[in-house]
Coordinates of C-alpha atoms in Angstrom, one line a residue:
X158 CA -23.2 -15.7 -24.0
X159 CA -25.0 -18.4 -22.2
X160 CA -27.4 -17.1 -19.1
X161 CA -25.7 -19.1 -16.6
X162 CA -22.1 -17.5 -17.6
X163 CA -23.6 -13.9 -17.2
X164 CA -25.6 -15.0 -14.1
X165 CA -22.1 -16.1 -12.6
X166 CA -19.9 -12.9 -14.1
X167 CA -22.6 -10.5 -12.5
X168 CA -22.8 -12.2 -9.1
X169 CA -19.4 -10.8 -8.5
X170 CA -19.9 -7.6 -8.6
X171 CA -22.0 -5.8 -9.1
X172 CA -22.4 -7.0 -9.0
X173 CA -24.5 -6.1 -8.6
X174 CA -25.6 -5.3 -5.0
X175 CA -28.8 -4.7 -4.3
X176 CA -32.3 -3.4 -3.9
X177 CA -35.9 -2.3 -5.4
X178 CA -38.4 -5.0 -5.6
X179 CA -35.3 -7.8 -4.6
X180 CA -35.7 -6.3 -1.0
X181 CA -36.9 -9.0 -0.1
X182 CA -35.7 -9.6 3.6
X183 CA -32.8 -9.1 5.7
X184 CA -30.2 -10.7 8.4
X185 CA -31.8 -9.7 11.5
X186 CA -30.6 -9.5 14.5
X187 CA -27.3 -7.8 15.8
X188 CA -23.6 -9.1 15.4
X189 CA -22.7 -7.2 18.9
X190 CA -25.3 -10.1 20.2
X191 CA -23.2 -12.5 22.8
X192 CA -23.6 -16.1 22.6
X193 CA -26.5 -17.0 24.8
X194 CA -26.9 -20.2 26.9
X195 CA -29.5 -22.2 29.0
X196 CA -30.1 -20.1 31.6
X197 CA -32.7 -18.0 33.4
X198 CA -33.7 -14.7 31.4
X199 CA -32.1 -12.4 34.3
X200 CA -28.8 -14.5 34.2
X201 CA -28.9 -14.2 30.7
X202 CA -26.6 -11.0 30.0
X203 CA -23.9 -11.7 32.6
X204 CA -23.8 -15.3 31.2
X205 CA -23.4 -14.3 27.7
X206 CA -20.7 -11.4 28.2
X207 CA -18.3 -13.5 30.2
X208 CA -18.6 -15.6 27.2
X209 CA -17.5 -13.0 24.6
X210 CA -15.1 -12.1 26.7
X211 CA -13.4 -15.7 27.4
X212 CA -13.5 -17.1 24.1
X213 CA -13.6 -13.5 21.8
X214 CA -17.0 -14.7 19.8
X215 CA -19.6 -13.1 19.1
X216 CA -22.9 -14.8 17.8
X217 CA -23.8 -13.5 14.2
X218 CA -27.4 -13.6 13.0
X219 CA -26.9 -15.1 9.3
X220 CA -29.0 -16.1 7.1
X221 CA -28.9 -19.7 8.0
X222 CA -29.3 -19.0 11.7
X223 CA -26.9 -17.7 14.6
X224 CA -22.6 -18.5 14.7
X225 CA -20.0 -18.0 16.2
X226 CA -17.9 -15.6 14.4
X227 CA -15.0 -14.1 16.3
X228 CA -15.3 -10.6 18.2
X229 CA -12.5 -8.9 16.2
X230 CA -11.2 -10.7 13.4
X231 CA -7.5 -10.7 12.1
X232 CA -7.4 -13.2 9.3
X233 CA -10.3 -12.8 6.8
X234 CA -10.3 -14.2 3.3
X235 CA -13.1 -12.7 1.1
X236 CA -14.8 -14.7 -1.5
X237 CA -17.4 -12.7 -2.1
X238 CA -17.8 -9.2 -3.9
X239 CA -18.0 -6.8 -0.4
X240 CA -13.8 -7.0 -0.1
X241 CA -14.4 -2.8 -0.5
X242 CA -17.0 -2.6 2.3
X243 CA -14.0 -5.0 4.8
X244 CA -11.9 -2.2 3.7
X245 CA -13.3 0.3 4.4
X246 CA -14.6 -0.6 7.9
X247 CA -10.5 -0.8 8.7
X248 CA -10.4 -4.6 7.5
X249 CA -8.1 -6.0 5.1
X250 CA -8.4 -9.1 3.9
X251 CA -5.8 -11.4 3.6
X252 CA -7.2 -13.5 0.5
X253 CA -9.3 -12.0 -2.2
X254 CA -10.6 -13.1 -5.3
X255 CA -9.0 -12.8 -8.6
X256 CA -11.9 -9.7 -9.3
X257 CA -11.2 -8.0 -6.2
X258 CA -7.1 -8.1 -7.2
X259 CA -7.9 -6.9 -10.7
X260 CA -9.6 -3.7 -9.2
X261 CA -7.6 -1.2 -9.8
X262 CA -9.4 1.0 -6.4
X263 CA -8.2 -1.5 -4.1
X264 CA -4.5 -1.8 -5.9
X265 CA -2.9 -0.1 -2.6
X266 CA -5.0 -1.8 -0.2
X267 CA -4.3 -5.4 -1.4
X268 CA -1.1 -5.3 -3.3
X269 CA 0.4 -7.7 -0.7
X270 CA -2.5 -9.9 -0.3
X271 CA -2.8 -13.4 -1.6
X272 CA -5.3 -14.4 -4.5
X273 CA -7.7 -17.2 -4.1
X274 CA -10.8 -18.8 -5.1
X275 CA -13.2 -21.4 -3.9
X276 CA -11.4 -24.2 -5.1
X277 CA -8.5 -23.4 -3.3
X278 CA -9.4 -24.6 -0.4
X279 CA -6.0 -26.0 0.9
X280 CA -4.6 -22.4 -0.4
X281 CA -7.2 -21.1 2.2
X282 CA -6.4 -23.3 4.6
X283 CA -2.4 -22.2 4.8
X284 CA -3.7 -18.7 5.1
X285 CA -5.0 -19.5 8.8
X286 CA -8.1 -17.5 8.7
X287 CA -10.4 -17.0 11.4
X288 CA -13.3 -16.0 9.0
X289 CA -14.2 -16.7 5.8
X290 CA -17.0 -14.5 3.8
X291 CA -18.6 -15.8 0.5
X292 CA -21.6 -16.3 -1.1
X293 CA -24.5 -18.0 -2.2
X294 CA -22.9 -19.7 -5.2
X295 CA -19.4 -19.8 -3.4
X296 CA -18.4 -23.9 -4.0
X297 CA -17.0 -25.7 -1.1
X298 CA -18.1 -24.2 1.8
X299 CA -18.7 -27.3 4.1
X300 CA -14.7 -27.0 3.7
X301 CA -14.4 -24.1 4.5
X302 CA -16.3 -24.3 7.5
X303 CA -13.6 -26.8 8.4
X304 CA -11.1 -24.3 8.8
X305 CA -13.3 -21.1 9.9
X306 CA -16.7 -19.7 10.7
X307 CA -18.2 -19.0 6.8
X308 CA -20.6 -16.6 6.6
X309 CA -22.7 -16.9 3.5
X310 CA -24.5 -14.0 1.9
X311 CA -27.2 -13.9 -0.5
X312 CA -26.6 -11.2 -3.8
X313 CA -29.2 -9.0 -3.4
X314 CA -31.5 -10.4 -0.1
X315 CA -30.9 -7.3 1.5
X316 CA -30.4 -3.5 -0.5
X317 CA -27.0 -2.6 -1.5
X318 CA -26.8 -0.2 1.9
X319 CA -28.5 -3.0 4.5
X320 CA -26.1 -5.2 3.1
X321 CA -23.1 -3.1 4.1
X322 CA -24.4 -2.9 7.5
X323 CA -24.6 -6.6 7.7
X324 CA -21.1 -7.3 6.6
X325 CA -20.5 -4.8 9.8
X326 CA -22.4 -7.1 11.9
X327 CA -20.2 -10.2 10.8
X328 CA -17.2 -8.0 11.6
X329 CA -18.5 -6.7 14.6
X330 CA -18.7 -3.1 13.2
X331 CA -22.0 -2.5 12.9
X332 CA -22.0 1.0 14.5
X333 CA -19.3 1.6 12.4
X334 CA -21.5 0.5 9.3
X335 CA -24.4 2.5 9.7
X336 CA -22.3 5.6 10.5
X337 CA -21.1 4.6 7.0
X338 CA -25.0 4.6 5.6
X339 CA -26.1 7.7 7.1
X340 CA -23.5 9.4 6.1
X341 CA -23.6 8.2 2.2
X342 CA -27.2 8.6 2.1
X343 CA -27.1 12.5 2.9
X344 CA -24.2 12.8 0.6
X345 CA -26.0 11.0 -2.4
X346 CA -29.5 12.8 -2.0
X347 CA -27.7 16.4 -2.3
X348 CA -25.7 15.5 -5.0
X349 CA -28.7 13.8 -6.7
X350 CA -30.4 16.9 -6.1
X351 CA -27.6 19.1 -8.0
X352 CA -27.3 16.9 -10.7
X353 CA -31.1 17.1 -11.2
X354 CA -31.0 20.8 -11.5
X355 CA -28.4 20.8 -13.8
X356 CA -29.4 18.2 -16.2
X357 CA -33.5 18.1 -15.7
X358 CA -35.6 16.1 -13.5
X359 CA -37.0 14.5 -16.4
X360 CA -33.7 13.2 -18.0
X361 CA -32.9 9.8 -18.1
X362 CA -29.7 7.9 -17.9
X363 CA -29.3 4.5 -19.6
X364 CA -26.1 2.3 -17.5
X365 CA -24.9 -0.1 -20.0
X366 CA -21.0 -2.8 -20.4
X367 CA -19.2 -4.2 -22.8
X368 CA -18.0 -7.6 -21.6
X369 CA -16.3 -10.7 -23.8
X370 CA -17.9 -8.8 -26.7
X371 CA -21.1 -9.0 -25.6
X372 CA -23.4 -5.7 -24.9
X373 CA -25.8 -5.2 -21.6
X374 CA -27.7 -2.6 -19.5
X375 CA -28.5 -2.5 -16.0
X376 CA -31.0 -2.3 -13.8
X377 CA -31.2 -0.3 -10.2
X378 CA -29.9 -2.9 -8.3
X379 CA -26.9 -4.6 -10.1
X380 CA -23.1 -2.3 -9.5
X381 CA -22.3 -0.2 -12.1
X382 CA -23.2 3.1 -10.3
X383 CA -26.8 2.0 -10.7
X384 CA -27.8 2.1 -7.3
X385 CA -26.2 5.6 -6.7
X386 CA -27.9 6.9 -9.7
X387 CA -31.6 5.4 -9.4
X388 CA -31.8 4.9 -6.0
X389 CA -30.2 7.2 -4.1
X390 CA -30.2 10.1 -6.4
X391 CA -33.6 9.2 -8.0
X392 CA -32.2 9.7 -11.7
X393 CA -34.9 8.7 -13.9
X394 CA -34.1 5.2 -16.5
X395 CA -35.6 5.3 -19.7
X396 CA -39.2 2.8 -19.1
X397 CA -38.2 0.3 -22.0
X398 CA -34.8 -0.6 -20.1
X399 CA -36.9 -0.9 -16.7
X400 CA -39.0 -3.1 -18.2
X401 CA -36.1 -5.4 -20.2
X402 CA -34.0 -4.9 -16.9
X403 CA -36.5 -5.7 -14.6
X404 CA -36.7 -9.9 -14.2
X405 CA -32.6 -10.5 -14.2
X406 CA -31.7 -7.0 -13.1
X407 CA -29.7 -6.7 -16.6
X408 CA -30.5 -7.4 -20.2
X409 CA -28.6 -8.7 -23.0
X410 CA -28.3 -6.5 -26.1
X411 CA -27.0 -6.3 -29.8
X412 CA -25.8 -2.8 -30.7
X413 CA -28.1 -2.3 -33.5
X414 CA -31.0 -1.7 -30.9
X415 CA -29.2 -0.1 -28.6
X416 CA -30.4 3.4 -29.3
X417 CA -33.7 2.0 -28.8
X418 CA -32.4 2.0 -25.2
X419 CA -30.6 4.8 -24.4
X420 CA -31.2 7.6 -22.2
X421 CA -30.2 11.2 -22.2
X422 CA -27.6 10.1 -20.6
X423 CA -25.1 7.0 -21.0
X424 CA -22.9 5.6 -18.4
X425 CA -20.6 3.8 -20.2
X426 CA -18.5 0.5 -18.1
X427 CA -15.8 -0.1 -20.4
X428 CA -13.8 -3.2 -20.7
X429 CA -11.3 -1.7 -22.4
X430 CA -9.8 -4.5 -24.6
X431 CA -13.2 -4.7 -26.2
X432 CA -15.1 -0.9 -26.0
X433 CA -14.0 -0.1 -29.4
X434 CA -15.8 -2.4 -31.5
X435 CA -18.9 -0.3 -30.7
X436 CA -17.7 3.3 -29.8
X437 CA -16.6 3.7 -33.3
X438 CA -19.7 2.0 -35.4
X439 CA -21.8 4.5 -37.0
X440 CA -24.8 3.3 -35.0
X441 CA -23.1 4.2 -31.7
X442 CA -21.9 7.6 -33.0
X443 CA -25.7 8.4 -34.1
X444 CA -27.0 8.0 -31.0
X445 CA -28.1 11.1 -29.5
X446 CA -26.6 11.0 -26.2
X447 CA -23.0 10.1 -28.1
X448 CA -23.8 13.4 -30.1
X449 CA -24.1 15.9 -27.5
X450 CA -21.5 14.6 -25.3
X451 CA -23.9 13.1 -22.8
X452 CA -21.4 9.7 -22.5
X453 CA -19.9 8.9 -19.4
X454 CA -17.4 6.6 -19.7
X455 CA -15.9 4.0 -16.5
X456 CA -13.6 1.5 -16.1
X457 CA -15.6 -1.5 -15.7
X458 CA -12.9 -3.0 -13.5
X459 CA -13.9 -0.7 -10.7
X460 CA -17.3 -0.5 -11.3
X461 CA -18.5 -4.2 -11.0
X462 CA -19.3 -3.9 -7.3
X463 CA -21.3 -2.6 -4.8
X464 CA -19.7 -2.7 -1.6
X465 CA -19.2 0.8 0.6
X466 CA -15.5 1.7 -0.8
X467 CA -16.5 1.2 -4.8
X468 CA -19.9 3.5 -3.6
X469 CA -17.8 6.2 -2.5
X470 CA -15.4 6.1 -5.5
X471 CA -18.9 5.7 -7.6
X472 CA -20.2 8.4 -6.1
X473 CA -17.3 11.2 -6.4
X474 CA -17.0 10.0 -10.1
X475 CA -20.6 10.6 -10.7
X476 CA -20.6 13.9 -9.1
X477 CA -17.2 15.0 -11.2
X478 CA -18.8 13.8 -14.5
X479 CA -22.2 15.7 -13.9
X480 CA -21.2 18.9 -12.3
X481 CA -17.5 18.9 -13.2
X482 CA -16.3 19.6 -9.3

């Protein structure tokens, strides 16, 4: 598959998000921050809450510089991959994309929403929003910003738990957010910690997908449980997939050298229309993780993304799989 198909399949999930070396900055600021104005530092404050207050805004620091985003948005359509981190900060969408529909953790939560995509931008505008959410490679957004404040978000400018903190921001929810992180973070490291001293500090786990045929393996910082396992547990990867993994975040692999790759371990993302044209070929069976039972096996529907609801779902699976409670 061409690099610039991947490239555009991974963005939405896991996605990827995410973290490690890719840290590379952050959305500063606060979205609780009023809209400021012209006036003297000490008339500042009063200035800038009577604001808030008269027109519901709030000023978000994005990555392009500060909006207007409103205080407490009703209408949000989501065409980026953090739909799971809206939802659980209390927010449902009312348009998602197609990948967000097709996963099955949020089947309850959107069942009556509306699909959409980036081309769909008269689609969008029926909807009425009051904020849209996309990112980077989102197409159309000088549209979209016709009909709502669009906040844009870089894949991967921020780790996969700053990130959730600055959809909270856009939201206004950022206590709410990092609530959220703390509490994740504790719940990771112990569980990390179990699973170490059950399987070994020095085992390794190897996260690899089957998608349209093709074979890959992840890196920490790209969905697929990967930054639950490597990050915040500190499970060890094997050092030749760090190294292939480590310029794109994934890598691209035939099955014939896939045992060259795997770990003790192998988390499994199955597309299920596809997984058995390499779960029953004699080179997957030999491999020794396959061979003690040491394959864990997802749906890769739910396990594309990053965002704070997939994390907890991730997380509870993980801990299940390893420790069997």
């Amino acid at each position: 598959m061409k690099k610039a198909l991947i490239s555009l399949m991974m963005l939405f999930v896991i996605i990827l998000s995410a973290c490690g070396n890719n840290n590379s900055g952050n959305n500063a600021g606060s979205g609780n921050t009023a809209a400021t104005n012209n006036a003297g530092a000490a008339n500042a404050s009063p200035s800038a809450d009577a604001t808030t207050e008269a027109t519901g805004t709030i000023t978000f620091q994005s990555e392009s510089g500060p909006m207007e985003v409103p205080a407490n948005p009703k209408r949000i359509v989501d065409l980026s991959s953090y739909t799971g981190s809206l939802i659980s900060l209390g927010l449902t969408p009312i348009g998602v994309t197609s990948w967000a529909k097709d996963n099955p953790n949020f089947a309850e939560q959107l069942k009556d929403v509306t699909e959409v995509s980036e081309d769909d931008v008269e689609k969008i505008l029926e909807l009425e929003p009051d904020l849209i959410i996309g990112t980077e490679t989102t197409k159309n957004v000088d549209k979209l910003k016709e009909i709502a404040p669009t906040v844009i978000f870089t894949y991967n400018k921020v780790d996969y738990l700053q990130q959730h903190i600055e959809v909270g921001k856009a939201v206004n929810k950022e206590k709410e957010a990092t609530a959220w992180v703390e509490d994740f973070k504790a719940r990771a490291t112990q569980i990390g910690k179990d699973i170490k001293a059950k399987i070994g500090e020095d085992s390794t786990v190897t996260v690899i997908e089957n998608y349209d045929k093709e074979l890959y393996m992840f890196g920490d910082a790209w969905g697929r449980g990967t930054e639950i396992l490597y990050q915040a547990m500190g499970l060890k990867m094997p050092e030749k997939v760090k190294e292939m993994t480590s310029k794109d975040g994934w890598y691209a692999l035939s099955l014939e050298v896939l045992p060259e790759y795997a770990g003790d371990y192998i988390v499994f993302s199955q597309s299920k229309d596809t997984a058995g044209s390499i779960t029953e070929t004699e080179t997957y069976k030999n491999i020794p993780a396959v061979k003690n039972n040491h394959v864990i096996t997802a749906d890769a529907r739910g396990f594309y993304f990053n965002d704070a609801y997939t994390l907890n779902y991730q997380l509870n699976f993980f801990k299940e799989q390893f420790l069997g409670n």
